[in-house]
Amino acid sequence: MRTIQTTILLIVGAISIFTFVAVQSVKAQQTGVIVSPPVLNQNLTGGTTYDEIIHVSNFKLTDNQFYITTRDMMIDERGNFISVTYPDGDNRSEFEKKGWLTISPNEFFLSSGDSTTFTAHFDLPTDFPTKGYYFEIVISTQKPDSQDGVVGLVTEIVLPVGINYLGKDDIRRFIAIAEFEAANEFGVSSWLYEYPPVEFKTLLQNIGNVNIIPTGEIFISHDENFSNVVTTIPFNQNGLTIFNGSFREFKNVWDGGFLTLDENNRLSVNFDKIDDFRFGRYFAQL
């Protein structure tokens, strides 16, 4: 257990229990093209097949040819996603290259206002190690082999895919806390606050072998034993996934009370919370 303690307003960090769900957050893009489902998440056992029907609707004012491909993603130490490109120019995901995923059809024409479907067919081999995979299915108005030299305006919809391949190894769900601290408006660690809000910054590392969603709460208390909890803050309400072997940063805000700072850093008085005047030492536990 790791703890951090502070004076005036906040902070203590501790780890508790996380539940496992294989989900990836959606990337919202204003393109005029709607893809359903917006994310694809499955636990798939080795040796099985699975078909996902994906719906595409063209609400643009123009007719378009659409091309479907996949690509691998890398995640940096803060949980930011980066597309992977390969020297041979074949930037399809390893999942597709191995023949574990087939897209059919991989291109189609849609008039304005029309809809269609395509199938993501998964055919999983046996006796591979249990592992969480993550990649993207990309629906684009540009051919995959010409996407490096983009000319003009290209519509691209990204469907995040999180697959837990359940193979010959047991599932291991482990998370390590890399950071749990309060940070000021510049993202710098701080322990002294004149007024709320206080932002918590949490950096978690997935050291297991499958994709995990951490869930829980941050408890705020007047005492270190948490016998006098003043409020709780839901943690990871958006259901963000930590992929196996990667980090992910989360941010939570403790706000409210009689005196707070607004988004313009001006003092705001909340008369309906006159009895909730926050002063003194507080502790926070994840």
CSV table of C-alpha atoms in Angstrom, one decimal:
chain,number,residue,atom,x,y,z
A,1,MET,CA,0.0,0.0,0.0
A,2,ARG,CA,1.2,3.5,-0.9
A,3,THR,CA,0.0,6.5,1.0
A,4,ILE,CA,0.5,10.3,0.5
A,5,GLN,CA,-0.6,12.8,3.2
A,6,THR,CA,-1.0,16.5,3.2
A,7,THR,CA,-2.2,19.6,5.1
A,8,ILE,CA,-5.0,22.0,4.6
A,9,LEU,CA,-6.7,20.4,1.6
A,10,LEU,CA,-5.8,16.8,0.8
A,11,ILE,CA,-4.2,14.0,0.1
A,12,VAL,CA,-3.6,10.3,0.8
A,13,GLY,CA,-3.3,7.5,-1.8
A,14,ALA,CA,-4.1,3.8,-1.3
A,15,ILE,CA,-5.1,1.0,-3.6
A,16,SER,CA,-8.2,-1.1,-3.3
A,17,ILE,CA,-10.2,-3.5,-5.5
A,18,PHE,CA,-10.7,-3.3,-9.2
A,19,THR,CA,-13.2,-5.3,-11.3
A,20,PHE,CA,-12.5,-6.7,-14.8
A,21,VAL,CA,-14.4,-5.7,-17.9
A,22,ALA,CA,-13.0,-5.7,-21.4
A,23,VAL,CA,-14.1,-2.4,-22.9
A,24,GLN,CA,-12.4,0.4,-24.8
A,25,SER,CA,-13.6,4.0,-24.8
A,26,VAL,CA,-14.9,5.4,-28.1
A,27,LYS,CA,-13.3,8.2,-30.0
A,28,ALA,CA,-16.0,10.7,-30.9
A,29,GLN,CA,-15.6,12.3,-34.3
A,30,GLN,CA,-18.0,14.7,-36.0
A,31,THR,CA,-17.9,13.2,-39.5
A,32,GLY,CA,-21.5,12.8,-40.6
A,33,VAL,CA,-21.0,9.0,-40.6
A,34,ILE,CA,-22.4,6.9,-37.8
A,35,VAL,CA,-21.0,3.5,-36.9
A,36,SER,CA,-22.8,1.1,-34.6
A,37,PRO,CA,-21.7,-0.4,-32.2
A,38,PRO,CA,-19.3,2.5,-31.4
A,39,VAL,CA,-16.9,0.1,-29.6
A,40,LEU,CA,-16.3,-3.7,-29.9
A,41,ASN,CA,-15.4,-5.6,-26.8
A,42,GLN,CA,-15.3,-9.4,-26.4
A,43,ASN,CA,-13.8,-12.2,-24.4
A,44,LEU,CA,-13.0,-14.9,-27.0
A,45,THR,CA,-11.9,-18.4,-26.1
A,46,GLY,CA,-9.2,-20.0,-28.2
A,47,GLY,CA,-10.5,-22.3,-31.0
A,48,THR,CA,-13.8,-20.4,-31.3
A,49,THR,CA,-15.3,-18.2,-34.1
A,50,TYR,CA,-17.4,-15.1,-33.6
A,51,ASP,CA,-19.2,-12.7,-36.0
A,52,GLU,CA,-19.9,-9.0,-35.2
A,53,ILE,CA,-22.3,-7.2,-37.6
A,54,ILE,CA,-21.3,-3.5,-37.9
A,55,HIS,CA,-23.7,-0.9,-39.2
A,56,VAL,CA,-22.6,2.2,-41.1
A,57,SER,CA,-24.9,5.1,-42.0
A,58,ASN,CA,-23.9,8.0,-44.3
A,59,PHE,CA,-25.5,11.3,-43.1
A,60,LYS,CA,-23.1,13.4,-45.1
A,61,LEU,CA,-24.4,15.6,-47.9
A,62,THR,CA,-22.3,13.7,-50.4
A,63,ASP,CA,-22.1,10.1,-51.7
A,64,ASN,CA,-18.9,8.2,-50.9
A,65,GLN,CA,-17.0,5.1,-51.4
A,66,PHE,CA,-15.9,3.6,-48.0
A,67,TYR,CA,-12.9,1.4,-47.3
A,68,ILE,CA,-12.5,-0.8,-44.2
A,69,THR,CA,-9.1,-1.7,-42.7
A,70,THR,CA,-7.5,-2.3,-39.3
A,71,ARG,CA,-4.4,-0.9,-37.6
A,72,ASP,CA,-2.5,-1.6,-34.5
A,73,MET,CA,-2.2,1.0,-31.7
A,74,MET,CA,0.6,1.8,-29.3
A,75,ILE,CA,0.0,3.4,-25.9
A,76,ASP,CA,2.6,5.7,-24.3
A,77,GLU,CA,3.3,6.0,-20.6
A,78,ARG,CA,0.4,8.4,-20.0
A,79,GLY,CA,-2.2,6.3,-21.9
A,80,ASN,CA,-2.2,8.2,-25.2
A,81,PHE,CA,-2.9,6.2,-28.3
A,82,ILE,CA,-0.5,6.2,-31.3
A,83,SER,CA,-1.1,4.5,-34.6
A,84,VAL,CA,1.5,2.0,-35.6
A,85,THR,CA,3.0,2.1,-39.1
A,86,TYR,CA,5.2,-0.7,-40.5
A,87,PRO,CA,8.3,-0.4,-42.8
A,88,ASP,CA,6.8,-2.6,-45.5
A,89,GLY,CA,3.8,-0.3,-45.9
A,90,ASP,CA,1.3,-3.0,-44.8
A,91,ASN,CA,-0.2,-1.2,-41.8
A,92,ARG,CA,-3.0,-3.7,-41.1
A,93,SER,CA,-3.2,-4.9,-37.5
A,94,GLU,CA,-1.4,-8.0,-36.5
A,95,PHE,CA,-4.7,-9.5,-35.6
A,96,GLU,CA,-5.8,-9.2,-39.3
A,97,LYS,CA,-2.4,-10.2,-40.7
A,98,LYS,CA,-2.5,-13.5,-38.7
A,99,GLY,CA,-5.9,-14.3,-40.2
A,100,TRP,CA,-7.6,-14.1,-36.8
A,101,LEU,CA,-9.9,-11.3,-38.2
A,102,THR,CA,-11.5,-11.0,-41.7
A,103,ILE,CA,-13.6,-8.0,-42.8
A,104,SER,CA,-16.3,-8.6,-45.3
A,105,PRO,CA,-16.9,-6.6,-47.5
A,106,ASN,CA,-13.9,-4.4,-47.0
A,107,GLU,CA,-15.2,-1.6,-49.2
A,108,PHE,CA,-18.7,-0.4,-50.3
A,109,PHE,CA,-20.5,2.6,-51.8
A,110,LEU,CA,-23.0,4.6,-49.8
A,111,SER,CA,-25.3,7.4,-51.1
A,112,SER,CA,-26.2,10.2,-48.8
A,113,GLY,CA,-28.8,9.0,-46.3
A,114,ASP,CA,-28.1,5.3,-46.9
A,115,SER,CA,-26.9,2.6,-44.6
A,116,THR,CA,-25.3,-0.8,-44.9
A,117,THR,CA,-23.5,-3.4,-42.8
A,118,PHE,CA,-20.2,-5.3,-42.9
A,119,THR,CA,-19.0,-8.3,-40.8
A,120,ALA,CA,-16.0,-8.6,-38.6
A,121,HIS,CA,-15.4,-12.4,-38.5
A,122,PHE,CA,-13.1,-13.7,-35.8
A,123,ASP,CA,-11.5,-17.1,-36.1
A,124,LEU,CA,-9.3,-17.8,-33.0
A,125,PRO,CA,-6.5,-20.4,-32.9
A,126,THR,CA,-6.0,-22.7,-30.0
A,127,ASP,CA,-3.2,-23.0,-27.5
A,128,PHE,CA,-1.9,-19.4,-27.6
A,129,PRO,CA,-1.2,-17.6,-24.4
A,130,THR,CA,-4.0,-15.6,-22.8
A,131,LYS,CA,-3.6,-12.0,-23.7
A,132,GLY,CA,-5.5,-8.7,-24.1
A,133,TYR,CA,-5.3,-7.3,-27.7
A,134,TYR,CA,-6.3,-3.8,-28.8
A,135,PHE,CA,-6.5,-2.3,-32.3
A,136,GLU,CA,-8.8,-0.2,-34.4
A,137,ILE,CA,-11.2,-1.0,-37.3
A,138,VAL,CA,-11.0,2.1,-39.5
A,139,ILE,CA,-13.9,3.2,-41.9
A,140,SER,CA,-12.4,5.7,-44.3
A,141,THR,CA,-13.2,7.5,-47.6
A,142,GLN,CA,-9.6,6.9,-48.6
A,143,LYS,CA,-8.0,3.6,-49.7
A,144,PRO,CA,-5.7,2.2,-47.0
A,145,ASP,CA,-2.7,2.0,-49.3
A,146,SER,CA,-2.9,5.7,-50.0
A,147,GLN,CA,-3.5,7.0,-46.4
A,148,ASP,CA,0.1,8.1,-45.9
A,149,GLY,CA,-0.3,10.8,-48.5
A,150,VAL,CA,-3.5,12.4,-47.6
A,151,VAL,CA,-4.9,14.8,-50.2
A,152,GLY,CA,-8.0,16.9,-49.5
A,153,LEU,CA,-10.6,16.2,-46.8
A,154,VAL,CA,-10.8,12.5,-45.6
A,155,THR,CA,-13.6,11.1,-43.5
A,156,GLU,CA,-12.4,8.6,-41.0
A,157,ILE,CA,-14.4,6.8,-38.3
A,158,VAL,CA,-12.4,4.7,-35.8
A,159,LEU,CA,-14.1,1.7,-34.0
A,160,PRO,CA,-11.9,0.7,-31.0
A,161,VAL,CA,-11.6,-3.0,-30.5
A,162,GLY,CA,-10.6,-4.7,-27.2
A,163,ILE,CA,-10.3,-8.5,-27.4
A,164,ASN,CA,-9.3,-10.7,-24.5
A,165,TYR,CA,-8.0,-13.9,-26.1
A,166,LEU,CA,-8.6,-16.6,-23.4
A,167,GLY,CA,-6.0,-19.3,-24.2
A,168,LYS,CA,-3.9,-21.8,-22.4
A,169,ASP,CA,-2.9,-19.5,-19.5
A,170,ASP,CA,-4.9,-18.4,-16.5
A,171,ILE,CA,-6.3,-14.9,-16.5
A,172,ARG,CA,-4.2,-12.5,-14.4
A,173,ARG,CA,-5.8,-9.3,-13.3
A,174,PHE,CA,-3.3,-7.0,-11.6
A,175,ILE,CA,-3.0,-3.3,-11.4
A,176,ALA,CA,-0.2,-1.2,-9.9
A,177,ILE,CA,-0.4,2.4,-8.8
A,178,ALA,CA,2.3,4.5,-10.4
A,179,GLU,CA,0.9,7.8,-9.1
A,180,PHE,CA,-2.0,9.0,-6.9
A,181,GLU,CA,-1.7,12.7,-6.0
A,182,ALA,CA,-3.4,16.1,-6.2
A,183,ALA,CA,-2.3,18.4,-8.9
A,184,ASN,CA,-2.9,22.1,-9.5
A,185,GLU,CA,-4.3,23.7,-12.7
A,186,PHE,CA,-0.8,23.3,-14.3
A,187,GLY,CA,-0.7,19.6,-13.6
A,188,VAL,CA,1.9,20.1,-10.9
A,189,SER,CA,1.7,18.1,-7.7
A,190,SER,CA,0.4,20.2,-4.8
A,191,TRP,CA,-0.6,19.7,-1.2
A,192,LEU,CA,-1.9,23.2,-0.2
A,193,TYR,CA,-5.1,24.6,-1.6
A,194,GLU,CA,-6.7,27.9,-0.7
A,195,TYR,CA,-10.1,26.9,-2.1
A,196,PRO,CA,-11.6,23.9,-3.9
A,197,PRO,CA,-11.6,22.4,-6.6
A,198,VAL,CA,-8.8,19.9,-6.1
A,199,GLU,CA,-7.9,17.7,-9.0
A,200,PHE,CA,-6.6,14.1,-8.4
A,201,LYS,CA,-4.3,12.6,-10.9
A,202,THR,CA,-4.0,8.8,-10.9
A,203,LEU,CA,-1.6,6.8,-13.1
A,204,LEU,CA,-2.3,3.1,-13.1
A,205,GLN,CA,-0.3,0.3,-14.8
A,206,ASN,CA,-1.9,-2.9,-16.0
A,207,ILE,CA,0.6,-5.6,-15.0
A,208,GLY,CA,-1.7,-8.5,-15.8
A,209,ASN,CA,-2.3,-10.3,-19.1
A,210,VAL,CA,-5.8,-9.1,-20.0
A,211,ASN,CA,-7.5,-5.7,-20.6
A,212,ILE,CA,-9.0,-4.2,-17.4
A,213,ILE,CA,-11.4,-1.4,-16.5
A,214,PRO,CA,-10.8,-0.1,-13.0
A,215,THR,CA,-13.9,0.9,-11.0
A,216,GLY,CA,-14.4,2.3,-7.6
A,217,GLU,CA,-14.4,5.6,-5.7
A,218,ILE,CA,-12.2,8.2,-4.1
A,219,PHE,CA,-13.1,8.7,-0.4
A,220,ILE,CA,-12.4,12.1,1.2
A,221,SER,CA,-12.2,12.1,5.0
A,222,HIS,CA,-11.3,14.4,7.9
A,223,ASP,CA,-9.2,11.7,9.5
A,224,GLU,CA,-6.6,9.2,8.4
A,225,ASN,CA,-8.7,6.2,9.5
A,226,PHE,CA,-11.6,7.3,7.3
A,227,SER,CA,-14.1,7.1,10.1
A,228,ASN,CA,-15.4,10.6,9.1
A,229,VAL,CA,-15.9,10.5,5.4
A,230,VAL,CA,-17.2,13.8,4.0
A,231,THR,CA,-17.8,12.8,0.4
A,232,THR,CA,-17.0,10.2,-2.2
A,233,ILE,CA,-16.0,10.8,-5.9
A,234,PRO,CA,-16.8,8.1,-8.5
A,235,PHE,CA,-13.6,6.8,-10.2
A,236,ASN,CA,-13.5,6.1,-14.0
A,237,GLN,CA,-17.1,6.9,-14.7
A,238,ASN,CA,-16.3,6.8,-18.5
A,239,GLY,CA,-15.2,3.2,-18.3
A,240,LEU,CA,-11.7,3.7,-19.7
A,241,THR,CA,-9.7,0.5,-20.3
A,242,ILE,CA,-6.1,-0.1,-19.2
A,243,PHE,CA,-4.7,-2.5,-21.7
A,244,ASN,CA,-2.4,-5.2,-20.6
A,245,GLY,CA,1.2,-4.0,-20.3
A,246,SER,CA,0.2,-0.3,-20.5
A,247,PHE,CA,-0.4,2.7,-18.3
A,248,ARG,CA,-3.4,5.0,-18.2
A,249,GLU,CA,-3.9,8.4,-16.5
A,250,PHE,CA,-7.2,9.3,-14.8
A,251,LYS,CA,-8.3,12.7,-13.5
A,252,ASN,CA,-11.0,13.3,-10.8
A,253,VAL,CA,-12.1,16.6,-9.3
A,254,TRP,CA,-13.2,17.3,-5.8
A,255,ASP,CA,-15.4,20.4,-6.0
A,256,GLY,CA,-18.3,22.0,-4.2
A,257,GLY,CA,-18.5,23.5,-0.8
A,258,PHE,CA,-19.3,27.1,0.4
A,259,LEU,CA,-16.3,28.8,-1.3
A,260,THR,CA,-14.9,27.5,-4.6
A,261,LEU,CA,-13.0,28.7,-7.6
A,262,ASP,CA,-14.8,28.7,-10.9
A,263,GLU,CA,-13.4,27.8,-14.3
A,264,ASN,CA,-12.0,31.3,-14.6
A,265,ASN,CA,-10.2,31.0,-11.3
A,266,ARG,CA,-12.6,33.5,-9.7
A,267,LEU,CA,-14.0,33.0,-6.2
A,268,SER,CA,-17.6,31.6,-6.2
A,269,VAL,CA,-19.9,31.7,-3.1
A,270,ASN,CA,-22.4,28.9,-2.9
A,271,PHE,CA,-24.9,30.0,-0.3
A,272,ASP,CA,-26.9,26.8,-0.5
A,273,LYS,CA,-23.8,25.1,1.0
A,274,ILE,CA,-23.1,27.6,3.7
A,275,ASP,CA,-22.6,24.8,6.3
A,276,ASP,CA,-20.1,23.1,4.0
A,277,PHE,CA,-17.1,25.3,4.6
A,278,ARG,CA,-14.0,23.2,3.9
A,279,PHE,CA,-11.0,24.1,6.0
A,280,GLY,CA,-8.2,22.0,7.5
A,281,ARG,CA,-6.5,18.7,6.8
A,282,TYR,CA,-8.2,16.1,4.6
A,283,PHE,CA,-7.3,12.7,3.5
A,284,ALA,CA,-8.1,10.9,0.2
A,285,GLN,CA,-8.2,7.2,-0.5
A,286,LEU,CA,-8.6,5.4,-3.8
